[in-house]
XYZ file of N, CA and C in Angstrom:
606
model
N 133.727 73.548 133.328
C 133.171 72.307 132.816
C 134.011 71.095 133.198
N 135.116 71.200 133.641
C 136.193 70.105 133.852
C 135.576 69.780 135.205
N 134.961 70.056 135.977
C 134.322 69.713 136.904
C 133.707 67.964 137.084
N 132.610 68.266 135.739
C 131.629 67.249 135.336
C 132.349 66.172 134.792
N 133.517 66.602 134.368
C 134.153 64.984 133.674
C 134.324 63.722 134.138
N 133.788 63.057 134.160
C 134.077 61.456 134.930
C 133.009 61.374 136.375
N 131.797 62.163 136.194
C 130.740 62.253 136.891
C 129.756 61.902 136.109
N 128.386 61.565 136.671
C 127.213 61.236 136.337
C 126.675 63.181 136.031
N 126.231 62.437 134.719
C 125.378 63.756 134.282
C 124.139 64.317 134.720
N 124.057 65.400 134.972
C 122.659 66.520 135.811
C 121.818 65.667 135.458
N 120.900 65.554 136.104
C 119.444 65.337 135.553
C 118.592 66.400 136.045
N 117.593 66.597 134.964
C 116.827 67.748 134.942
C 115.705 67.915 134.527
N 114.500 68.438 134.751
C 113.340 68.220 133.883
C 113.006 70.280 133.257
N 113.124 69.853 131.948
C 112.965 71.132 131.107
C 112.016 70.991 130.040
N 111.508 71.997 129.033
C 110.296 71.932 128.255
C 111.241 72.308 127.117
N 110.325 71.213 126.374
C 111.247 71.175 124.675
C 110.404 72.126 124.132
N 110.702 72.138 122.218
C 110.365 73.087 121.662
C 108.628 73.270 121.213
N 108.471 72.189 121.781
C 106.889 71.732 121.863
C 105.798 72.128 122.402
N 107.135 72.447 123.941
C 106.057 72.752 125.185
C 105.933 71.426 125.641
N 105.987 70.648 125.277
C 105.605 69.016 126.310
C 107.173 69.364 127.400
N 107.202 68.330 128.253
C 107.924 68.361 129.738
C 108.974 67.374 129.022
N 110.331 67.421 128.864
C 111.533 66.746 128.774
C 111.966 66.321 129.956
N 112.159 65.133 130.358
C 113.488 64.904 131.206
C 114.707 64.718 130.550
N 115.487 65.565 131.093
C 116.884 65.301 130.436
C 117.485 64.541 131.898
N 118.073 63.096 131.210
C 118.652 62.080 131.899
C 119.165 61.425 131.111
N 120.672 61.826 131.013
C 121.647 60.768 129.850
C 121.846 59.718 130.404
N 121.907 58.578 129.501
C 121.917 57.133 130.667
C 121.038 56.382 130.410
N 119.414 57.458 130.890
C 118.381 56.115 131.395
C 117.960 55.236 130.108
N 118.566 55.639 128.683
C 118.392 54.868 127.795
C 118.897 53.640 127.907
N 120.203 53.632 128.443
C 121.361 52.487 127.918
C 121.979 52.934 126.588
N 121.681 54.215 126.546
C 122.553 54.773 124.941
C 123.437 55.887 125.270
N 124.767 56.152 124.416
C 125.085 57.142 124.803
C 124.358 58.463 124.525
N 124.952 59.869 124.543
C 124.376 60.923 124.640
C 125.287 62.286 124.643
N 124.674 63.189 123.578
C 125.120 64.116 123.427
C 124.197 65.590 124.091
N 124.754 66.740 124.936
C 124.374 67.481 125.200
C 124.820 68.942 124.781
N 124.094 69.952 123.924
C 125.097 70.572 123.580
C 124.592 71.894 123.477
N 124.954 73.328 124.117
C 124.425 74.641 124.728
C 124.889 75.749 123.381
N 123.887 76.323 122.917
C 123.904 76.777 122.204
C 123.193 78.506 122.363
N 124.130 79.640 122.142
C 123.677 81.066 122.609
C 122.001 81.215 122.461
N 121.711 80.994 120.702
C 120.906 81.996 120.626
C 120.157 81.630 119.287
N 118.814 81.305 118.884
C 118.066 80.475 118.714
C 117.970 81.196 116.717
N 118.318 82.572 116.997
C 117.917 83.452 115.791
C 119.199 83.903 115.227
N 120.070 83.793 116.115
C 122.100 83.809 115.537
C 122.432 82.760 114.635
N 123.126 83.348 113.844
C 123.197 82.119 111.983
C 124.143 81.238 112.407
N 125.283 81.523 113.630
C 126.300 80.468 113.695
C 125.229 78.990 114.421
N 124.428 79.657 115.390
C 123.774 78.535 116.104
C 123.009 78.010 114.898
N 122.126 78.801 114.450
C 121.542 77.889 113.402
C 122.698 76.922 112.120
N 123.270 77.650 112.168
C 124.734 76.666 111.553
C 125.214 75.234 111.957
N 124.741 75.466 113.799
C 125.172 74.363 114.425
C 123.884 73.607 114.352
N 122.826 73.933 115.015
C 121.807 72.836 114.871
C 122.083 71.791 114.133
N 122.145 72.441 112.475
C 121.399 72.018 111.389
C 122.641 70.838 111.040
N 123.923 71.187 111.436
C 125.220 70.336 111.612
C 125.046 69.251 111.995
N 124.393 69.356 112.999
C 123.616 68.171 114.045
C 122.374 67.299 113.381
N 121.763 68.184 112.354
C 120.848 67.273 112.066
C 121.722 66.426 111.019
N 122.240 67.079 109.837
C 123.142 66.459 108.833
C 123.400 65.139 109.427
N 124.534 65.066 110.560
C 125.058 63.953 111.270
C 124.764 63.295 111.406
N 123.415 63.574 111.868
C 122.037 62.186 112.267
C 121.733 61.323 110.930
N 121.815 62.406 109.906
C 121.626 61.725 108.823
C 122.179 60.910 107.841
N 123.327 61.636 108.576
C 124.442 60.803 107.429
C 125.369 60.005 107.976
N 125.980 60.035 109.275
C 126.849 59.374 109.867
C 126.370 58.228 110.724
N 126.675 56.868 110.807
C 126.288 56.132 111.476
C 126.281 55.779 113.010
N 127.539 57.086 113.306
C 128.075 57.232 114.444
C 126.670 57.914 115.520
N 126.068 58.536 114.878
C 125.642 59.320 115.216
C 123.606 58.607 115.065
N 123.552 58.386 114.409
C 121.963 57.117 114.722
C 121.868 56.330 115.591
N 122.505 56.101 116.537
C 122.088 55.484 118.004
C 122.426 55.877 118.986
N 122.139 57.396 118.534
C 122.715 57.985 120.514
C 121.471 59.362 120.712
N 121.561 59.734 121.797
C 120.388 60.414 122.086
C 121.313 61.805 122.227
N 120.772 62.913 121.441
C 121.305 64.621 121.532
C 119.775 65.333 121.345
N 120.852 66.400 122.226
C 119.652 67.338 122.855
C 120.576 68.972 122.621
N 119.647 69.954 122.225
C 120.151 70.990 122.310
C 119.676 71.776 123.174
N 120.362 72.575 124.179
C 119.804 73.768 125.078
C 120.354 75.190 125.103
N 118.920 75.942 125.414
C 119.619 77.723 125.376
C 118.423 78.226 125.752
N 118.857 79.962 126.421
C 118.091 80.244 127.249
C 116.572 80.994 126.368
N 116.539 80.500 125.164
C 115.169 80.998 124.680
C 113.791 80.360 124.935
N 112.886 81.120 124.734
C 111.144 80.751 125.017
C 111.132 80.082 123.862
N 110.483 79.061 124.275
C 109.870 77.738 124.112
C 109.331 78.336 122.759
N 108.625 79.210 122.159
C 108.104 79.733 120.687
C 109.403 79.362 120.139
N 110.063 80.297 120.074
C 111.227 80.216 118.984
C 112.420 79.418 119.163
N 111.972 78.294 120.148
C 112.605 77.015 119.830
C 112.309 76.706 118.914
N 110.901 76.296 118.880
C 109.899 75.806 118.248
C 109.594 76.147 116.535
N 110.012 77.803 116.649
C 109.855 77.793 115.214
C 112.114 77.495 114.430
N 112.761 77.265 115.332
C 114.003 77.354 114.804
C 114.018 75.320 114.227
N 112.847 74.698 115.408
C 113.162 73.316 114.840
C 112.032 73.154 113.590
N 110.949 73.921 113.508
C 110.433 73.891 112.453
C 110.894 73.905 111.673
N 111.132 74.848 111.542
C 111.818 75.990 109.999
C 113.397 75.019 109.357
N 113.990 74.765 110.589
C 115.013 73.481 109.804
C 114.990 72.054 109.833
N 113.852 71.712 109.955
C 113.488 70.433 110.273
C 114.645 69.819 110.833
N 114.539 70.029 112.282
C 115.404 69.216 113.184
C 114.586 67.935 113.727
N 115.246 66.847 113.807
C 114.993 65.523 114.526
C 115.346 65.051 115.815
N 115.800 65.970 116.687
C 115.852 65.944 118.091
C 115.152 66.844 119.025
N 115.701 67.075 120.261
C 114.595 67.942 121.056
C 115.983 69.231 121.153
N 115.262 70.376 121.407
C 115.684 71.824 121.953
C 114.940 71.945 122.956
N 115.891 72.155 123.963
C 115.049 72.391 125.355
C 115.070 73.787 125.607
N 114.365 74.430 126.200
C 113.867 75.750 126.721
C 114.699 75.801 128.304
N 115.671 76.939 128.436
C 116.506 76.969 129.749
C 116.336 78.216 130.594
N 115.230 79.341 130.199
C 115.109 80.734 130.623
C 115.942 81.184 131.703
N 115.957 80.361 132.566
C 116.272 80.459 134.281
C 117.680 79.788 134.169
N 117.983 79.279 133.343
C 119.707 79.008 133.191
C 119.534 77.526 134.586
N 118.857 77.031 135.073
C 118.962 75.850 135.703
C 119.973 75.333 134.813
N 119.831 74.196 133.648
C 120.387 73.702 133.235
C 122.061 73.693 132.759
N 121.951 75.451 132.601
C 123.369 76.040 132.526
C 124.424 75.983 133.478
N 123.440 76.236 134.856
C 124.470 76.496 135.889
C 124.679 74.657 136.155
N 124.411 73.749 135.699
C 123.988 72.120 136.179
C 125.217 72.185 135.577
N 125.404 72.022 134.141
C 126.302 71.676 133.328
C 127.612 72.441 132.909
N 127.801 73.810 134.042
C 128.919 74.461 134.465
C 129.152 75.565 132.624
N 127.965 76.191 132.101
C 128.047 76.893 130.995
C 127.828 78.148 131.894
N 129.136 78.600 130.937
C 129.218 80.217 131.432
C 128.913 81.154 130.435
N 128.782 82.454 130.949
C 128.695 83.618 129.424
C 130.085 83.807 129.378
N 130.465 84.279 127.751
C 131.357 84.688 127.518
C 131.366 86.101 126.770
N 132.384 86.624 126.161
C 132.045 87.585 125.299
C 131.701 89.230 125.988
N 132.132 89.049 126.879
C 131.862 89.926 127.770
C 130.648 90.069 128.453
N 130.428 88.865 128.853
C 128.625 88.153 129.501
C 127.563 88.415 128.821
N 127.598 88.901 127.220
C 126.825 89.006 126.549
C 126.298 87.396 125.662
N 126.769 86.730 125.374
C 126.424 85.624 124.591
C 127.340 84.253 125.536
N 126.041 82.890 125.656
C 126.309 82.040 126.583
C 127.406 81.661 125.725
N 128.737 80.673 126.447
C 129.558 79.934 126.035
C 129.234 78.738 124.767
N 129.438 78.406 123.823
C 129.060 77.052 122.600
C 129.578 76.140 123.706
N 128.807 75.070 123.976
C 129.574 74.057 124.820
C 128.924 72.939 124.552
N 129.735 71.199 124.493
C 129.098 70.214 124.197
C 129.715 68.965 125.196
N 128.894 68.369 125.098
C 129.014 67.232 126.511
C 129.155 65.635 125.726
N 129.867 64.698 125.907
C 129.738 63.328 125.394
C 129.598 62.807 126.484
N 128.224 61.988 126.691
C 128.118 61.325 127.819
C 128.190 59.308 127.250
N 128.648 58.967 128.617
C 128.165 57.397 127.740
C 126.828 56.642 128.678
N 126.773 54.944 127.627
C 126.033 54.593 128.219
C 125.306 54.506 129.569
N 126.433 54.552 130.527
C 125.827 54.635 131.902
C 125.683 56.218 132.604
N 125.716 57.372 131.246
C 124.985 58.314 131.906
C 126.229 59.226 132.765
N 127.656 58.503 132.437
C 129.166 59.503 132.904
C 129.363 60.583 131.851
N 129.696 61.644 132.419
C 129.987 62.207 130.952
C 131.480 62.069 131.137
N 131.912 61.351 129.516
C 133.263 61.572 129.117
C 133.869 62.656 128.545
N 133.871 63.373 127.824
C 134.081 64.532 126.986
C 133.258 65.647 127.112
N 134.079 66.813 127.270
C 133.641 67.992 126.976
C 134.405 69.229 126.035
N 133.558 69.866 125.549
C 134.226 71.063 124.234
C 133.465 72.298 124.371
N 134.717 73.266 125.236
C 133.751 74.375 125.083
C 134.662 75.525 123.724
N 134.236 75.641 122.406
C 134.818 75.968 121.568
C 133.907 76.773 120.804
N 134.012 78.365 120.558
C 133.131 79.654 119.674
C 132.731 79.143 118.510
N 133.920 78.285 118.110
C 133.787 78.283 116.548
C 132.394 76.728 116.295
N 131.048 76.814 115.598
C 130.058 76.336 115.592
C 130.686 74.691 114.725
N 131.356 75.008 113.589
C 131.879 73.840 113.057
C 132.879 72.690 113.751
N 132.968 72.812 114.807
C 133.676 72.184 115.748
C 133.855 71.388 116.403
N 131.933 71.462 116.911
C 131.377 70.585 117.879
C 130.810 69.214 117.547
N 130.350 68.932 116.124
C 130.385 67.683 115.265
C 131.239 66.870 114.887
N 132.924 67.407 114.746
C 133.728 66.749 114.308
C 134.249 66.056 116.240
N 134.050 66.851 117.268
C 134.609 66.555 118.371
C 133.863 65.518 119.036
N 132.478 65.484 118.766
C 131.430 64.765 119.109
C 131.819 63.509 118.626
N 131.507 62.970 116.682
C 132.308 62.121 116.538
C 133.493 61.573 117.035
N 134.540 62.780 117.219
C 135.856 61.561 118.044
C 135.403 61.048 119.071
N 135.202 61.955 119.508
C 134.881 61.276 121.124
C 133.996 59.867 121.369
N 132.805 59.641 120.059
C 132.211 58.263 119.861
C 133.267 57.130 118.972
N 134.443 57.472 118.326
C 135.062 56.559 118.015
C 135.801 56.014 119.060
N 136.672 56.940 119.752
C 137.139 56.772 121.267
C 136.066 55.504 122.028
N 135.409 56.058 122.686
C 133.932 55.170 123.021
C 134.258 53.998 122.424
N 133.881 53.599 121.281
C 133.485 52.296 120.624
C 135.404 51.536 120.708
N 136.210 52.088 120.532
C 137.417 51.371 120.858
C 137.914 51.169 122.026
N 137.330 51.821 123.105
C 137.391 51.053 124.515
C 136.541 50.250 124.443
N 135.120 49.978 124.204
C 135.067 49.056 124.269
C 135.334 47.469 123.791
N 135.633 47.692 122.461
C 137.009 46.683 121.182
C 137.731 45.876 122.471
N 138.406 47.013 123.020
C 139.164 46.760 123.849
C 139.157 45.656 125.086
N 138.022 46.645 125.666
C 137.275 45.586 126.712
C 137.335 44.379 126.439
N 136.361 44.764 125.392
C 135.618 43.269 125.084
C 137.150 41.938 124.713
N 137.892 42.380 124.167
C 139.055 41.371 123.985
C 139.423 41.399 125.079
N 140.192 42.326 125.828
C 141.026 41.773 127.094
C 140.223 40.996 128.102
N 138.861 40.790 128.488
C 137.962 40.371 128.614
C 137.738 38.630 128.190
N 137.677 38.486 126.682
C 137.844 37.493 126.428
C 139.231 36.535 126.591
N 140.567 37.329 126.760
C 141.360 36.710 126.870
C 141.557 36.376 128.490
N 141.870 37.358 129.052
C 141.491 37.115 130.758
C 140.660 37.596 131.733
N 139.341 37.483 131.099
C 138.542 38.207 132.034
C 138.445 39.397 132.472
N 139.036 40.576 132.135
C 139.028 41.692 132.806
C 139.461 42.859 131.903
N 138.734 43.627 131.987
C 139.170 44.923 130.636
C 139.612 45.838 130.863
N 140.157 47.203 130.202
C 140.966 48.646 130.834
C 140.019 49.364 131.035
N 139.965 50.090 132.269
C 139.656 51.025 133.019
C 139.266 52.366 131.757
N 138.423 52.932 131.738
C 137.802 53.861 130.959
C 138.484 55.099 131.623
N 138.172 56.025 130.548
C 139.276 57.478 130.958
C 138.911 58.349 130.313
N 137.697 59.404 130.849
C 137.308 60.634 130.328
C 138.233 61.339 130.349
N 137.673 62.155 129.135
C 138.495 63.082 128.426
C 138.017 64.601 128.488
N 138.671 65.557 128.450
C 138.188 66.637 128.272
C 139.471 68.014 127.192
N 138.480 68.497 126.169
C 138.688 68.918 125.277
C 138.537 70.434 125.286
N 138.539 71.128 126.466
C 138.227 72.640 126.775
C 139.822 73.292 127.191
N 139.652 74.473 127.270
C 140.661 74.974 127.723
C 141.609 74.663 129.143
N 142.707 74.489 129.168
C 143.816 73.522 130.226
C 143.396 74.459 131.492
N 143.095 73.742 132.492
C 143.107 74.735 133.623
C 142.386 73.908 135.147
N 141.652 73.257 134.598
C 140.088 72.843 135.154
C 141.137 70.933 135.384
N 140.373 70.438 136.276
C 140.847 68.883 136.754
C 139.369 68.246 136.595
N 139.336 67.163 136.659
C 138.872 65.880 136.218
C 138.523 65.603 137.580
N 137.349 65.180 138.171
C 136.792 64.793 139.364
C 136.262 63.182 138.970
N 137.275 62.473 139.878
C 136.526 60.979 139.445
C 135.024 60.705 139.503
N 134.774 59.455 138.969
C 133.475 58.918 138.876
C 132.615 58.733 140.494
N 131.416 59.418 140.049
C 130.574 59.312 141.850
C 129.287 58.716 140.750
N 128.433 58.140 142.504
C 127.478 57.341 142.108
C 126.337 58.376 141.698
N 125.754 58.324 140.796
C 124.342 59.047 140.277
C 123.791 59.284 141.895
N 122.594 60.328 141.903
C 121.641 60.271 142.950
C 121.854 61.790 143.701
N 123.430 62.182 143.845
C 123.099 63.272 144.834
C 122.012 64.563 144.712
N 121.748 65.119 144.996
C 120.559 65.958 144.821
C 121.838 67.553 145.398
N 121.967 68.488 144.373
C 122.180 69.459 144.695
C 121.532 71.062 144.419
N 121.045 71.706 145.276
C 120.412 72.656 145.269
C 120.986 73.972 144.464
N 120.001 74.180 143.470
C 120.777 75.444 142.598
C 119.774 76.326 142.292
N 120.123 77.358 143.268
C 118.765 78.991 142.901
C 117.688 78.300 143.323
N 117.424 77.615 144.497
C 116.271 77.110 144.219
C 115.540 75.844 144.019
N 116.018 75.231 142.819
C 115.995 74.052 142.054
C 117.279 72.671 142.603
N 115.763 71.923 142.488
C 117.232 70.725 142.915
C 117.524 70.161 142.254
N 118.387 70.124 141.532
C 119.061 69.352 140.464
C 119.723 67.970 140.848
N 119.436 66.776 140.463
C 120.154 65.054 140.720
C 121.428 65.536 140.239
N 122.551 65.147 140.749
C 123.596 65.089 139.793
C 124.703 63.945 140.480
């Protein structure tokens, strides 16, 4: 996942829990964005996490103006009945074919039995800054938040050094996964790379 850090995020077109056609494209809002891979649609930790996610939305302010999305490799039904059944307020995308997985560098773990928990902080222009690939489900909410306080104090930042002389500090993704992996600077959105098949923007 240290790959993606300080790159423009995949873009992809996948089917939410609806069945209608998602594009996933962090960015084209002008908002930031959370992306976040989750095993297994009927496992209590994932449902643990969803529902974490919805809480957040609800209660934290940090978290009401940014766009999150959950993905995993289940059929589109029991997306569908996992956002029912907990009344979730975002989309679950449907990944069967792991496109999206292999985009956003999620691996299996566990002895390739259950996908990696992994979560993405992207910002406004669609870079992702932060990533967390961490088992434990309670994790990924509290990391999500930092990573948007981070966010909002570079820009504090900006915005003063800016007002005083015109020019602000240089932004600096972060990554929150295991030490090993390097940081690939910022490239321009657009390249088109071929995966199984599928061409993924990235």
């Amino acid at each position: 996942m240290n790959a993606l850090i300080g790159r423009p995020a995949p873009v992809l077109n996948l089917s939410r829990q609806d069945g209608s056609s998602y594009r996933l494209h962090p960015g084209q809002t002008g908002r930031r964005a959370v992306v976040f891979f989750f095993a297994k649609a009927g496992a209590m930790n994932c449902v643990y996490e969803v529902t974490h996610f919805r809480e957040a939305i609800r209660e934290d302010p940090l978290f009401q103006n940014i766009d999150i999305v959950g993905v995993s490799e289940d059929a589109v039904p029991k997306l569908g009945m996992l956002s029912n059944g907990h009344e979730l307020t975002y989309p679950l995308l449907s990944d069967p074919q792991r496109v999206a997985h292999r985009a956003y560098r999620v691996q299996r773990g566990l002895f390739r039995w259950w996908v990696s928990r992994v979560t993405y902080v992207i910002d406004e222009r669609g870079i992702v800054r932060a990533g967390l690939d961490d088992w434990a489900w309670d994790k990924h909410v509290p990391f999500v938040a930092q990573e948007l306080q981070k966010l909002d104090r570079e820009q504090q930042q900006a915005a003063a050094a800016s007002a005083s002389n015109g020019t602000g500090p240089a932004s600096s993704p972060q990554i929150s996964s295991s030490p090993g992996g390097g940081s690939a600077p910022p490239q321009e959105a657009g390249a088109v790379l071929p995966i199984n098949g599928h061409a993924v923007v990235v």
